[in-house]
């Protein structure tokens, strides 16, 4: 008898639980009637803030947590920082459930998708420090003529040189390459058995720097220019050197990325961004290196910039407080503190001098900000770049013009 | 078996008298499970079906008023759009089809072989071998993937081992070249006629379809065979232990060789298990996801892209939720089709006349084979 009773009670309990789940499950659309993505009037309430970040490591997580806690104390608005294990997935879940984090890291290639479905608030024009950001970064986060979100920091690509190998090959400071020909020459000098002159990832995110130096790009405004002769010239140049064995893709010499190839001495030079500093300190503290600007191509200097911004959710009930937090986080002093903690360059021009003074050895990265290009941000272009990367892996045996032709037609399908 | 069926049928129609309240009680007791399964299985599946025919973009509820019905547009985009979505889908099907074609037969054969080995009473330390073979199955596939990435790195253990024999190993997980193309290249064929390279289904040329898996995918196949054989071995061992020894002894008396006893006595009795193993293998192989997610993310050159991973990527990364769900349902249909096909292949067949004639003399002395056939 007791057994029956307990079973019945269990059944009733399960029913109740399931019932509650059904009710809460169907109530997920409660936020649908909140405001859309217009900048007029941010929401304001007493609600606390949730900030979702994707930290590169403990240093970044701690720095952001401490800063947000300090702001919270100052402003009296409760704020919690969550470190995402898979940012894209957690963001998507938040938006679908109608309860996204209030503020979050947002990469430039994800803006279009989230802006199109109305998940984001374009708050850029409301920022009091709007004019302090580098114009190229503002442009990077401008979609459909709206400045969506504040760049939180940025990085550019530079030429990272192993000074020990450099000197061992009999090269001096005067030999630091400034043109493509010089780059080919020093790469050849530095190539030995088991070591290549220059290594980089098999992706547009690195090879694209050569395209920029040749005067090319994938997208110019709203026009697709992927199959331009400039781009063909750049890929021909890379292919030539890959064939000669003086350049190599990091994966082809058994490294996960350029920094690993560089740290293990598999490559004497790599094209990487300023994130390489943290990796070198942590994993390869004994390797001596210096950073130079990337050599100029036929059309002059060129590099690529990478940046994330502080995305703000359209469904956030307290956007006003979020805005204030963003202003706090992107202030020059704060960004300098972040830079010291985990490496990236401040996104505001007023911090440039102080940063260069603090990081003289990385000055070449900041110099790149003047001429850096960025990856296309239109919806669907990330897939095209991924497809381009897949083709770049076999550039050594491929036909540059044919590869670029396919990129052109794929891009035309998503842009314009 | 037949007895229980008829017995149940006898009292099923009418519910009266003392058993009247049982229907309500039955529903009450099953209600929690029905509700929980419904909530966590049926409702999500129905939602996904709706998403696959809607233009939902990932914000708010898919059932809200501003989400529209777009018919089969999402399905069309991945199967006939002519764009990147179609080619990605084509490549993922190509990769996974080869994966299934090679992994399923090999893992089934290997697990059966292992099961027969460790099932022999003669073998010393059977428990040790069983545990050893089963061990990869209970290890997390993420951990094994990472182990595999190390083993198969350019300078990894596998390549060092190959180096002892003077073989220069490939750059496994970074090598997008297709193995049959490589085989052709060794006999000097590097290109293909225009007819093969120009057109093909799903935006992938015939030459790419027939090229086989890439070297990177091949490494994943080895891993799948390594990890799943143990699980299936366990199923086969269980089945083998139900095979009566007396039939084998009868076979010995009839002068059957060891192979004949296995082929004509043991194997037919393993048919239900074989069906289970093949079905589970097919489903598992068509749903390869975590290895790709942890290991290569579809690279190199999209040769380890699988429909399951592509579905995830389309939805969560590219915000193409409709296409992502459409891919998931096409995958579902593929799996169903394969399972039905395989059920048909493995169906119980009456003994053919030609085969039956061999056993006819003397008229009513059954051979071991007939016994197994009539027993079911």
mmCIF file with all atom_site columns, C-alpha atoms in Angstrom, chain A residues 156-240:
data_model
loop_
_atom_site.group_PDB
_atom_site.id
_atom_site.type_symbol
_atom_site.label_atom_id
_atom_site.label_alt_id
_atom_site.label_comp_id
_atom_site.label_asym_id
_atom_site.label_entity_id
_atom_site.label_seq_id
_atom_site.pdbx_PDB_ins_code
_atom_site.Cartn_x
_atom_site.Cartn_y
_atom_site.Cartn_z
_atom_site.occupancy
_atom_site.B_iso_or_equiv
_atom_site.pdbx_formal_charge
_atom_site.auth_seq_id
_atom_site.auth_comp_id
_atom_site.auth_asym_id
_atom_site.auth_atom_id
_atom_site.pdbx_PDB_model_num
ATOM 1  C CA . UNK A 1 156 ? 46.334 44.772 -36.431 1.00 0.00 ? 156 UNK A CA 1
ATOM 2  C CA . UNK A 1 157 ? 48.676 42.399 -38.215 1.00 0.00 ? 157 UNK A CA 1
ATOM 3  C CA . UNK A 1 158 ? 52.418 42.994 -38.176 1.00 0.00 ? 158 UNK A CA 1
ATOM 4  C CA . UNK A 1 159 ? 55.573 41.194 -39.193 1.00 0.00 ? 159 UNK A CA 1
ATOM 5  C CA . UNK A 1 160 ? 56.942 39.385 -36.153 1.00 0.00 ? 160 UNK A CA 1
ATOM 6  C CA . UNK A 1 161 ? 60.662 38.591 -36.470 1.00 0.00 ? 161 UNK A CA 1
ATOM 7  C CA . UNK A 1 162 ? 62.728 36.132 -34.423 1.00 0.00 ? 162 UNK A CA 1
ATOM 8  C CA . UNK A 1 163 ? 65.808 38.271 -33.724 1.00 0.00 ? 163 UNK A CA 1
ATOM 9  C CA . UNK A 1 164 ? 68.081 35.346 -32.832 1.00 0.00 ? 164 UNK A CA 1
ATOM 10 C CA . UNK A 1 165 ? 67.433 33.569 -36.119 1.00 0.00 ? 165 UNK A CA 1
ATOM 11 C CA . UNK A 1 166 ? 67.615 36.906 -37.891 1.00 0.00 ? 166 UNK A CA 1
ATOM 12 C CA . UNK A 1 167 ? 71.108 37.631 -36.587 1.00 0.00 ? 167 UNK A CA 1
ATOM 13 C CA . UNK A 1 168 ? 72.224 34.043 -37.085 1.00 0.00 ? 168 UNK A CA 1
ATOM 14 C CA . UNK A 1 169 ? 71.425 34.446 -40.772 1.00 0.00 ? 169 UNK A CA 1
ATOM 15 C CA . UNK A 1 170 ? 73.662 37.513 -40.875 1.00 0.00 ? 170 UNK A CA 1
ATOM 16 C CA . UNK A 1 171 ? 70.842 40.026 -41.224 1.00 0.00 ? 171 UNK A CA 1
ATOM 17 C CA . UNK A 1 172 ? 70.781 43.441 -39.549 1.00 0.00 ? 172 UNK A CA 1
ATOM 18 C CA . UNK A 1 173 ? 68.143 46.014 -38.687 1.00 0.00 ? 173 UNK A CA 1
ATOM 19 C CA . UNK A 1 174 ? 68.695 47.600 -42.079 1.00 0.00 ? 174 UNK A CA 1
ATOM 20 C CA . UNK A 1 175 ? 67.447 44.407 -43.709 1.00 0.00 ? 175 UNK A CA 1
ATOM 21 C CA . UNK A 1 176 ? 63.940 44.567 -42.211 1.00 0.00 ? 176 UNK A CA 1
ATOM 22 C CA . UNK A 1 177 ? 61.846 44.237 -45.378 1.00 0.00 ? 177 UNK A CA 1
ATOM 23 C CA . UNK A 1 178 ? 59.832 47.185 -46.599 1.00 0.00 ? 178 UNK A CA 1
ATOM 24 C CA . UNK A 1 179 ? 58.849 45.831 -50.012 1.00 0.00 ? 179 UNK A CA 1
ATOM 25 C CA . UNK A 1 180 ? 57.628 42.505 -51.379 1.00 0.00 ? 180 UNK A CA 1
ATOM 26 C CA . UNK A 1 181 ? 60.955 41.851 -53.102 1.00 0.00 ? 181 UNK A CA 1
ATOM 27 C CA . UNK A 1 182 ? 62.857 42.406 -49.901 1.00 0.00 ? 182 UNK A CA 1
ATOM 28 C CA . UNK A 1 183 ? 60.429 40.156 -48.061 1.00 0.00 ? 183 UNK A CA 1
ATOM 29 C CA . UNK A 1 184 ? 61.041 37.367 -50.580 1.00 0.00 ? 184 UNK A CA 1
ATOM 30 C CA . UNK A 1 185 ? 64.797 37.873 -50.284 1.00 0.00 ? 185 UNK A CA 1
ATOM 31 C CA . UNK A 1 186 ? 65.014 37.752 -46.485 1.00 0.00 ? 186 UNK A CA 1
ATOM 32 C CA . UNK A 1 187 ? 62.591 34.818 -46.409 1.00 0.00 ? 187 UNK A CA 1
ATOM 33 C CA . UNK A 1 188 ? 64.904 32.934 -48.723 1.00 0.00 ? 188 UNK A CA 1
ATOM 34 C CA . UNK A 1 189 ? 67.906 33.803 -46.548 1.00 0.00 ? 189 UNK A CA 1
ATOM 35 C CA . UNK A 1 190 ? 66.091 32.641 -43.440 1.00 0.00 ? 190 UNK A CA 1
ATOM 36 C CA . UNK A 1 191 ? 64.830 29.381 -44.936 1.00 0.00 ? 191 UNK A CA 1
ATOM 37 C CA . UNK A 1 192 ? 66.891 26.437 -43.810 1.00 0.00 ? 192 UNK A CA 1
ATOM 38 C CA . UNK A 1 193 ? 66.304 22.758 -43.278 1.00 0.00 ? 193 UNK A CA 1
ATOM 39 C CA . UNK A 1 194 ? 63.388 22.514 -40.839 1.00 0.00 ? 194 UNK A CA 1
ATOM 40 C CA . UNK A 1 195 ? 62.716 26.249 -40.798 1.00 0.00 ? 195 UNK A CA 1
ATOM 41 C CA . UNK A 1 196 ? 60.849 28.486 -43.223 1.00 0.00 ? 196 UNK A CA 1
ATOM 42 C CA . UNK A 1 197 ? 61.368 32.189 -43.669 1.00 0.00 ? 197 UNK A CA 1
ATOM 43 C CA . UNK A 1 198 ? 57.778 33.319 -43.222 1.00 0.00 ? 198 UNK A CA 1
ATOM 44 C CA . UNK A 1 199 ? 54.727 31.475 -41.950 1.00 0.00 ? 199 UNK A CA 1
ATOM 45 C CA . UNK A 1 200 ? 51.081 32.475 -41.587 1.00 0.00 ? 200 UNK A CA 1
ATOM 46 C CA . UNK A 1 201 ? 47.688 30.819 -41.375 1.00 0.00 ? 201 UNK A CA 1
ATOM 47 C CA . UNK A 1 202 ? 46.035 29.567 -44.560 1.00 0.00 ? 202 UNK A CA 1
ATOM 48 C CA . UNK A 1 203 ? 43.243 32.093 -44.359 1.00 0.00 ? 203 UNK A CA 1
ATOM 49 C CA . UNK A 1 204 ? 42.081 35.377 -45.786 1.00 0.00 ? 204 UNK A CA 1
ATOM 50 C CA . UNK A 1 205 ? 42.592 36.807 -42.283 1.00 0.00 ? 205 UNK A CA 1
ATOM 51 C CA . UNK A 1 206 ? 46.367 36.682 -42.999 1.00 0.00 ? 206 UNK A CA 1
ATOM 52 C CA . UNK A 1 207 ? 46.734 36.419 -46.768 1.00 0.00 ? 207 UNK A CA 1
ATOM 53 C CA . UNK A 1 208 ? 44.331 39.335 -47.099 1.00 0.00 ? 208 UNK A CA 1
ATOM 54 C CA . UNK A 1 209 ? 47.110 41.638 -45.885 1.00 0.00 ? 209 UNK A CA 1
ATOM 55 C CA . UNK A 1 210 ? 48.967 40.973 -49.153 1.00 0.00 ? 210 UNK A CA 1
ATOM 56 C CA . UNK A 1 211 ? 45.795 41.770 -51.072 1.00 0.00 ? 211 UNK A CA 1
ATOM 57 C CA . UNK A 1 212 ? 45.539 45.059 -49.195 1.00 0.00 ? 212 UNK A CA 1
ATOM 58 C CA . UNK A 1 213 ? 49.176 45.847 -50.001 1.00 0.00 ? 213 UNK A CA 1
ATOM 59 C CA . UNK A 1 214 ? 48.510 45.201 -53.683 1.00 0.00 ? 214 UNK A CA 1
ATOM 60 C CA . UNK A 1 215 ? 45.628 47.670 -53.539 1.00 0.00 ? 215 UNK A CA 1
ATOM 61 C CA . UNK A 1 216 ? 42.909 45.049 -53.543 1.00 0.00 ? 216 UNK A CA 1
ATOM 62 C CA . UNK A 1 217 ? 40.067 44.144 -51.210 1.00 0.00 ? 217 UNK A CA 1
ATOM 63 C CA . UNK A 1 218 ? 37.079 41.833 -51.225 1.00 0.00 ? 218 UNK A CA 1
ATOM 64 C CA . UNK A 1 219 ? 34.412 44.476 -50.984 1.00 0.00 ? 219 UNK A CA 1
ATOM 65 C CA . UNK A 1 220 ? 34.653 48.188 -51.698 1.00 0.00 ? 220 UNK A CA 1
ATOM 66 C CA . UNK A 1 221 ? 31.656 49.864 -50.105 1.00 0.00 ? 221 UNK A CA 1
ATOM 67 C CA . UNK A 1 222 ? 28.816 47.858 -51.612 1.00 0.00 ? 222 UNK A CA 1
ATOM 68 C CA . UNK A 1 223 ? 30.715 46.701 -54.672 1.00 0.00 ? 223 UNK A CA 1
ATOM 69 C CA . UNK A 1 224 ? 32.339 43.283 -54.810 1.00 0.00 ? 224 UNK A CA 1
ATOM 70 C CA . UNK A 1 225 ? 35.882 43.573 -56.134 1.00 0.00 ? 225 UNK A CA 1
ATOM 71 C CA . UNK A 1 226 ? 37.250 40.169 -55.183 1.00 0.00 ? 226 UNK A CA 1
ATOM 72 C CA . UNK A 1 227 ? 38.427 39.201 -58.681 1.00 0.00 ? 227 UNK A CA 1
ATOM 73 C CA . UNK A 1 228 ? 40.391 42.405 -59.258 1.00 0.00 ? 228 UNK A CA 1
ATOM 74 C CA . UNK A 1 229 ? 43.832 42.153 -60.915 1.00 0.00 ? 229 UNK A CA 1
ATOM 75 C CA . UNK A 1 230 ? 45.343 43.528 -57.683 1.00 0.00 ? 230 UNK A CA 1
ATOM 76 C CA . UNK A 1 231 ? 44.046 40.536 -55.722 1.00 0.00 ? 231 UNK A CA 1
ATOM 77 C CA . UNK A 1 232 ? 45.265 38.138 -58.400 1.00 0.00 ? 232 UNK A CA 1
ATOM 78 C CA . UNK A 1 233 ? 48.697 39.757 -58.214 1.00 0.00 ? 233 UNK A CA 1
ATOM 79 C CA . UNK A 1 234 ? 48.767 39.329 -54.424 1.00 0.00 ? 234 UNK A CA 1
ATOM 80 C CA . UNK A 1 235 ? 47.800 35.664 -54.554 1.00 0.00 ? 235 UNK A CA 1
ATOM 81 C CA . UNK A 1 236 ? 50.302 35.043 -57.372 1.00 0.00 ? 236 UNK A CA 1
ATOM 82 C CA . UNK A 1 237 ? 53.010 36.523 -55.170 1.00 0.00 ? 237 UNK A CA 1
ATOM 83 C CA . UNK A 1 238 ? 52.042 34.347 -52.192 1.00 0.00 ? 238 UNK A CA 1
ATOM 84 C CA . UNK A 1 239 ? 51.734 31.256 -54.378 1.00 0.00 ? 239 UNK A CA 1
ATOM 85 C CA . UNK A 1 240 ? 55.161 31.850 -55.911 1.00 0.00 ? 240 UNK A CA 1
#
